[in-house]
mmCIF file of C-alpha atoms in Angstrom:
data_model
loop_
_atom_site.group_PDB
_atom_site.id
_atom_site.type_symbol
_atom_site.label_atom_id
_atom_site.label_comp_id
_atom_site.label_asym_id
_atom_site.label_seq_id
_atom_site.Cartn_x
_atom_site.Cartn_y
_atom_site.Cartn_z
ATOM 1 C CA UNK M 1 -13.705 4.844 8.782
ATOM 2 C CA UNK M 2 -10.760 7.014 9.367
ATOM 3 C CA UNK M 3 -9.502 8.806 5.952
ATOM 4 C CA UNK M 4 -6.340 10.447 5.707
ATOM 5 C CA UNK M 5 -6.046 13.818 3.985
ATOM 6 C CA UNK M 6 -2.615 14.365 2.738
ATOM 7 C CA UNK M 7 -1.012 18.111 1.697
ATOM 8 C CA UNK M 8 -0.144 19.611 -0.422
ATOM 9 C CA UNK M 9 -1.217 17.692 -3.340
ATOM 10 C CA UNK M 10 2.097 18.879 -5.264
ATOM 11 C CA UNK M 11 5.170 20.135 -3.783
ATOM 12 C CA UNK M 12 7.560 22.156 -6.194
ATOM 13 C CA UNK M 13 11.250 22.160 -4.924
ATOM 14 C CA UNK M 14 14.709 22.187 -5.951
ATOM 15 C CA UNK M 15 17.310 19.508 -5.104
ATOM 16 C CA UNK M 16 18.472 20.116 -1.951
ATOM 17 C CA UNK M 17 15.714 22.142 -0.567
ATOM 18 C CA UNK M 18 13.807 20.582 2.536
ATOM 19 C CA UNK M 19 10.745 18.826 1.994
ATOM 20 C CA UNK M 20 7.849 19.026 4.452
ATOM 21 C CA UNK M 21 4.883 16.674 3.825
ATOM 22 C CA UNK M 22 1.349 16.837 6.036
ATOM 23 C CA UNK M 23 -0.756 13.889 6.666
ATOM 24 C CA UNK M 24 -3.724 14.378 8.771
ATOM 25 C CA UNK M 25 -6.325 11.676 9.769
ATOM 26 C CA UNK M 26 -9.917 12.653 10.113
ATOM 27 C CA UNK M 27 -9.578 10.435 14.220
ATOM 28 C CA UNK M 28 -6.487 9.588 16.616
ATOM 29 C CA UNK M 29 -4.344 6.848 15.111
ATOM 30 C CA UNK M 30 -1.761 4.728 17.219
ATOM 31 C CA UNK M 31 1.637 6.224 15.761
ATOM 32 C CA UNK M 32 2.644 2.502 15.803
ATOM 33 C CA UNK M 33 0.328 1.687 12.486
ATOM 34 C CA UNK M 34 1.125 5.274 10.837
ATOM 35 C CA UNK M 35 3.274 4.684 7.369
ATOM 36 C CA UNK M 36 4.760 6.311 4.857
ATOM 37 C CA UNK M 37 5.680 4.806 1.357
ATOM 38 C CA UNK M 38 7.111 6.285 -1.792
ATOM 39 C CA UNK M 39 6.123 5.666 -5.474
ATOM 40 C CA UNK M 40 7.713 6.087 -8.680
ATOM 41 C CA UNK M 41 6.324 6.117 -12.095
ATOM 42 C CA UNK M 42 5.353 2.591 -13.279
ATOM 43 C CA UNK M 43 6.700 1.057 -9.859
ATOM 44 C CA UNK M 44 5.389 -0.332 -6.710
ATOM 45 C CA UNK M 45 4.994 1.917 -3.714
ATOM 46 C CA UNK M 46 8.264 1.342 -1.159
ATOM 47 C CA UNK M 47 8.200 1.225 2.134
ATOM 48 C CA UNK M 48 9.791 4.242 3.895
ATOM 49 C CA UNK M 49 8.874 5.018 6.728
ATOM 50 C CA UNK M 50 7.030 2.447 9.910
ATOM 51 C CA UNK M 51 5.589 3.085 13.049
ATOM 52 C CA UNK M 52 5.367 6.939 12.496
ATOM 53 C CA UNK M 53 9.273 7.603 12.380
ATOM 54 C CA UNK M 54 11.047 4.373 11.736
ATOM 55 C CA UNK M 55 13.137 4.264 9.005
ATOM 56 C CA UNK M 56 12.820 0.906 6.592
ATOM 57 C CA UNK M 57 16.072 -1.109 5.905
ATOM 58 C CA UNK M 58 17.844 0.829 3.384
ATOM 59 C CA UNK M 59 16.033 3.996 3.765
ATOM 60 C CA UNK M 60 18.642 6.907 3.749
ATOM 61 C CA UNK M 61 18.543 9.198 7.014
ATOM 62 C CA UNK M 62 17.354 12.044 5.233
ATOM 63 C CA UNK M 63 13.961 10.604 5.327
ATOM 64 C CA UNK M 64 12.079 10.975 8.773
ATOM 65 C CA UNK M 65 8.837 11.190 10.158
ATOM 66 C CA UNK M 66 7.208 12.248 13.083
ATOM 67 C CA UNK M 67 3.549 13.012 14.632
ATOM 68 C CA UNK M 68 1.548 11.279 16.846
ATOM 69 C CA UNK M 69 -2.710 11.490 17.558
ATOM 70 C CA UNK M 70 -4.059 12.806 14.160
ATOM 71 C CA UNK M 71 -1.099 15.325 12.608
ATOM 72 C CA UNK M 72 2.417 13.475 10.993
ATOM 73 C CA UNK M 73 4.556 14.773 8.656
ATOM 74 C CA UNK M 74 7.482 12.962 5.969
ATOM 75 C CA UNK M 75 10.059 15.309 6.401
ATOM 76 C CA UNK M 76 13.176 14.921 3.306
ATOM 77 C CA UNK M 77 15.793 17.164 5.059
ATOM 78 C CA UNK M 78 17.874 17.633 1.347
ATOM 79 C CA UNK M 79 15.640 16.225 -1.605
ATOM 80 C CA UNK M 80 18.026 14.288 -4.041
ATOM 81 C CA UNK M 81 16.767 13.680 -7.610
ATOM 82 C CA UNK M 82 15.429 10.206 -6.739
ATOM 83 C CA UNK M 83 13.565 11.502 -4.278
ATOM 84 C CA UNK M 84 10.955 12.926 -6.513
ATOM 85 C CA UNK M 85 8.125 11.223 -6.427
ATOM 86 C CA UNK M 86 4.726 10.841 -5.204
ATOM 87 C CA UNK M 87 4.807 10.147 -1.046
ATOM 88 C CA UNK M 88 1.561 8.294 0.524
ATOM 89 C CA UNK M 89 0.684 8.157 4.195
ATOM 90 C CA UNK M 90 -1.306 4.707 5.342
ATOM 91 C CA UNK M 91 -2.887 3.839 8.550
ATOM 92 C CA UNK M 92 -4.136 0.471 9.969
ATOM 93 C CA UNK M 93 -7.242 -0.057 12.354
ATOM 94 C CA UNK M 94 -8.192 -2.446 14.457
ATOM 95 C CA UNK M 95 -10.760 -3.336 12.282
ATOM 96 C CA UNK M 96 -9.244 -4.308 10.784
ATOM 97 C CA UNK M 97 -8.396 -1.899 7.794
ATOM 98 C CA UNK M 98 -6.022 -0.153 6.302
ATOM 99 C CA UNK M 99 -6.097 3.047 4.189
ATOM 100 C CA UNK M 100 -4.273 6.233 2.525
ATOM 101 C CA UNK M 101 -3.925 9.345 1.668
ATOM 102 C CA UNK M 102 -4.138 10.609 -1.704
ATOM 103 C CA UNK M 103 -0.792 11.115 -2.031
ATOM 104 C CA UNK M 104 1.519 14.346 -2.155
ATOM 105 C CA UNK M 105 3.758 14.453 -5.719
ATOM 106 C CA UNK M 106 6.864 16.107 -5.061
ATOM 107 C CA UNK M 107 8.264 17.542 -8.153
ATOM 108 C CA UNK M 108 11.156 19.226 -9.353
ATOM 109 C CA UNK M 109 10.515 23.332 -9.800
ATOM 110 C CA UNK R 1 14.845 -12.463 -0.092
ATOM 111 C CA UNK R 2 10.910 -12.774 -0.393
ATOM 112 C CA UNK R 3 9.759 -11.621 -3.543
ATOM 113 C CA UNK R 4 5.807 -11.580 -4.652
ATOM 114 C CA UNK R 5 4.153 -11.734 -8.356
ATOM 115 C CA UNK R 6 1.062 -11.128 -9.681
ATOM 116 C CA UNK R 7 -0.300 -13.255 -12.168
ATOM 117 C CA UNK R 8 -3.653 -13.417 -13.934
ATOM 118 C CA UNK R 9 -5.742 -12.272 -17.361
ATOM 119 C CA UNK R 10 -4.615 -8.318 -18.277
ATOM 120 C CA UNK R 11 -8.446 -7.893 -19.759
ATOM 121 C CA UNK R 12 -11.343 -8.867 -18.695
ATOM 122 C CA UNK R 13 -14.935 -8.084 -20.268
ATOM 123 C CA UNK R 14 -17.709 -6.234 -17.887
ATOM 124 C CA UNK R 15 -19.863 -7.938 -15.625
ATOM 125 C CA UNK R 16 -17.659 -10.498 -15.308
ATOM 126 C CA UNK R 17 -15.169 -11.874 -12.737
ATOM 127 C CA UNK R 18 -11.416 -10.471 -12.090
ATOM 128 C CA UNK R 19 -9.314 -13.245 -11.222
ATOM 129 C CA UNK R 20 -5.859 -12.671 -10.178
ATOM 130 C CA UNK R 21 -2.797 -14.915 -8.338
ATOM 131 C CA UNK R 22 -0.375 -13.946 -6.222
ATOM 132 C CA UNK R 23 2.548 -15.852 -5.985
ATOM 133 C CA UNK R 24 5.377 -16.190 -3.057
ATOM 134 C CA UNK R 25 8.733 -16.863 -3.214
ATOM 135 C CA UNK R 26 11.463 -16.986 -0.821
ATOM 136 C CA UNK R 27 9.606 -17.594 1.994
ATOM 137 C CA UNK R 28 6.567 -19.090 3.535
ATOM 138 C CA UNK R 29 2.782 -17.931 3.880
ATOM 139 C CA UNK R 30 2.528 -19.324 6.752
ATOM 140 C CA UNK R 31 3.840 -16.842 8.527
ATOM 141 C CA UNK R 32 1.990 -15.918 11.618
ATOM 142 C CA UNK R 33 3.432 -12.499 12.099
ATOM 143 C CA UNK R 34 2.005 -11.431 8.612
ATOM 144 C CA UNK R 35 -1.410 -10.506 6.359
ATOM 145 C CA UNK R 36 -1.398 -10.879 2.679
ATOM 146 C CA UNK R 37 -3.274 -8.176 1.008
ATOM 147 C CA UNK R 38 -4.285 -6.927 -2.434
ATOM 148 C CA UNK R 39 -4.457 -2.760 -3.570
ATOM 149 C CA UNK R 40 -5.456 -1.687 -6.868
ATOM 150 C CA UNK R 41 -4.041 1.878 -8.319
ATOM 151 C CA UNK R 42 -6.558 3.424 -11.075
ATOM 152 C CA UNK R 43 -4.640 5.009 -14.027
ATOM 153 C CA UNK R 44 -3.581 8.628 -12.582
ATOM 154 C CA UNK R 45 -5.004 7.497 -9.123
ATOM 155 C CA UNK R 46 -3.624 6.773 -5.680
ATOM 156 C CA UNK R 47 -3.915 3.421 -3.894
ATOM 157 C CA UNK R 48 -7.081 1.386 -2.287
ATOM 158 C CA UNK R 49 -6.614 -1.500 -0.218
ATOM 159 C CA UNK R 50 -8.788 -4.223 -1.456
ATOM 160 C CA UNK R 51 -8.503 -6.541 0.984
ATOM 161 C CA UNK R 52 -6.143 -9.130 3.421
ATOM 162 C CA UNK R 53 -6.121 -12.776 4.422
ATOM 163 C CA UNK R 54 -3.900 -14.236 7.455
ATOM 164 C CA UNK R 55 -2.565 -17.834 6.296
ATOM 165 C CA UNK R 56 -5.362 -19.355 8.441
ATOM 166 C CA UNK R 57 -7.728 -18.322 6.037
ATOM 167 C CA UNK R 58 -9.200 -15.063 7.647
ATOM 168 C CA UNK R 59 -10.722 -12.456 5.625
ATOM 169 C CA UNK R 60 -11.014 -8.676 5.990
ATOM 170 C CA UNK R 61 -12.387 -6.538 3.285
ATOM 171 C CA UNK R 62 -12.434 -2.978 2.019
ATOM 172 C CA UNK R 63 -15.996 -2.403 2.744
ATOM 173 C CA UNK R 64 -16.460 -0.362 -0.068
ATOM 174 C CA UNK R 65 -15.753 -3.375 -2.493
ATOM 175 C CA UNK R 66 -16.956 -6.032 0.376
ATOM 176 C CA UNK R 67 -19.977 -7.386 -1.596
ATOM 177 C CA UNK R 68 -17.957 -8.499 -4.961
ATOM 178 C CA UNK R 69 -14.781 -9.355 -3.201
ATOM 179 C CA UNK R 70 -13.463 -12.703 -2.219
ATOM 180 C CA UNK R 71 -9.644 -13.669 -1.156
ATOM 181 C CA UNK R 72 -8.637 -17.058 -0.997
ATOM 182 C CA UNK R 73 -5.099 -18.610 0.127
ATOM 183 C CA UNK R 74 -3.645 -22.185 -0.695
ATOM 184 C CA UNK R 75 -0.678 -22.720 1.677
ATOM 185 C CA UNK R 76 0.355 -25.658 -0.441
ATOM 186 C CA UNK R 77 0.836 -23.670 -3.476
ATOM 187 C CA UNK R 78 2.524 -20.638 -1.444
ATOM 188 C CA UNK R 79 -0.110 -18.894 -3.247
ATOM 189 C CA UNK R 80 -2.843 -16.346 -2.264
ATOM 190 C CA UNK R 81 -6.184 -15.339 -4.795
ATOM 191 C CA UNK R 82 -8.405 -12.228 -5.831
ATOM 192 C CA UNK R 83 -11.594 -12.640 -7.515
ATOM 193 C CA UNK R 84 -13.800 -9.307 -7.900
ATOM 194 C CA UNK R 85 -17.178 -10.058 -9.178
ATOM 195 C CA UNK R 86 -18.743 -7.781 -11.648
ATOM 196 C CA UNK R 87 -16.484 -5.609 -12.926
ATOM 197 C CA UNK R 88 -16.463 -2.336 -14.347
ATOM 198 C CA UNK R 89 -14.721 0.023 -16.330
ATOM 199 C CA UNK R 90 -14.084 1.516 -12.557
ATOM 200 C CA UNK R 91 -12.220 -1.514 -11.843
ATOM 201 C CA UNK R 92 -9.563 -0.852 -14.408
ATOM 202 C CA UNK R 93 -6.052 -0.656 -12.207
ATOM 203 C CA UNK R 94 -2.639 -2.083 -11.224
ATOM 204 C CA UNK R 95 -3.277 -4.826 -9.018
ATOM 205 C CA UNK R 96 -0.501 -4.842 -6.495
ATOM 206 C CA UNK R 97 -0.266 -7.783 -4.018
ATOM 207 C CA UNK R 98 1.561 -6.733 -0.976
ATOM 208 C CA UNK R 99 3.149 -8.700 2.404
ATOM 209 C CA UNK R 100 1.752 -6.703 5.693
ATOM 210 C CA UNK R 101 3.048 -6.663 8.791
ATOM 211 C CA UNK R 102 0.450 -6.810 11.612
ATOM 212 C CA UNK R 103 2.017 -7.364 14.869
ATOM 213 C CA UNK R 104 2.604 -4.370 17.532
ATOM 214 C CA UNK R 105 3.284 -2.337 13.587
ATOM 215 C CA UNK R 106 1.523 -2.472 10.634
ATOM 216 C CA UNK R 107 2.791 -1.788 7.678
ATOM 217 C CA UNK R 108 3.479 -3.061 4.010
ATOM 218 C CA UNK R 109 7.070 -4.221 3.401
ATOM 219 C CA UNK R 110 7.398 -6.491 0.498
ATOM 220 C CA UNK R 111 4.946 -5.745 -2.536
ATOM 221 C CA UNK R 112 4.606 -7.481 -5.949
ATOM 222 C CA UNK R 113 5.696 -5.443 -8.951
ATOM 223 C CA UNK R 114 1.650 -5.068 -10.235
ATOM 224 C CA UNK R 115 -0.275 -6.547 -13.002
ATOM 225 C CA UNK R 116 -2.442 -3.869 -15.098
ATOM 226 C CA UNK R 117 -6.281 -5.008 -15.533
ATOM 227 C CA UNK R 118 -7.926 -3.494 -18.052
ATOM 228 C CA UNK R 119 -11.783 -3.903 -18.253
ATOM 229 C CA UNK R 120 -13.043 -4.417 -21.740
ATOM 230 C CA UNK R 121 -15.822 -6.158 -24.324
#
């Protein structure tokens, strides 16, 4: 089973400040089944970010991600208020299975 | 615009059987590019993928919950089914259901809004 460790587990930043999220799998995963979604308080998770560092339809530019093998990272170049929130990384196998991290909350400081 | 919903008893009493409905609209489950899965969210908790079924009918479960878990689909009904045998308090979540992509990407792109179980005598 491949599990996903995420960091931090809270991120305190201002608006506009550059947000750098880590999510690290415990074996190599194909970049093309590496996502990133974001959740808000009492909502579904939304899909950001595909195949390692596609952006979803309607997902502003300042989101991006990048990694390959077992390191990626969410990268938020200028956090706007709605950006706060609480970022998971997921992973498919050919299992097959899929699984995430524990999530990183990003909150206003 | 495809839109899932969730649908099924908010409290159910220990030891027995969580039954839960997912409903699609706007498009077909029939789909062969696409899985239909279910994750559950504990209060204060991140996310667990329960398990997926392709509109075929095959199965593929969290192996952790494996044993209690069964996922059914009726492509008549443009419907697909959770049932998790034996419950617990550690049960108690939002049930999401969730559209996944499987095919050269995998991801989850359309997800129902969630349905809170609560586990209760």
């Amino acid at each position: 089973e491949i599990v996903l460790t995420q960091s931090p587990g809270t991120l305190s930043l201002s608006p506009g400040e550059r947000a750098t999220l880590s999510c690290r799998a415990s074996q190599s995963v194909s970049s093309s089944y590496l996502a990133w979604y974001q959740q808000k308080p009492g909502q579904a998770p939304r899909l950001l970010i595909y195949g390692a560092s596609s952006r979803a339809t309607g997902i502003p530019d300042r989101f991006s991600g990048s990694g390959s093998g077992t390191d990626f990272t969410l990268t938020i170049s200028r956090l706007e208020p709605e950006d706060f929130a609480v970022y998971y990384c997921q992973q498919y196998d050919s299992s097959p299975r899929w699984t995430f991290g524990q999530g990183t909350k990003v909150e206003i400081k | 615009q495809l839109q899932l919903q969730e649908s099924g008893p908010g409290l159910v009493k220990p030891s027995e059987t969580l039954s839960l409905t997912c409903t699609v609209s706007g498009g077909s489950i029939s789909s062969s590019s696409y899985y239909w899965g279910w994750i559950r969210q504990p209060p204060g908790k991140g996310l667990e993928w329960i398990g997926s079924i392709y509109y075929s009918g095959s199965t593929y479960y969290n192996p952790s919950l494996k044993s209690r878990v069964t996922i059914s689909v009726d492509t008549s009904k443009n419907q697909f089914s959770l049932k998790l045998s034996s419950v617990t308090a550690a049960d108690m979540a939002v049930y999401y259901c969730a559209r996944t992509l499987s095919h050269y990407y995998s991801y989850m792109d359309v997800w129902g809004k969630g349905t809170t179980v609560t586990v209760s005598s």
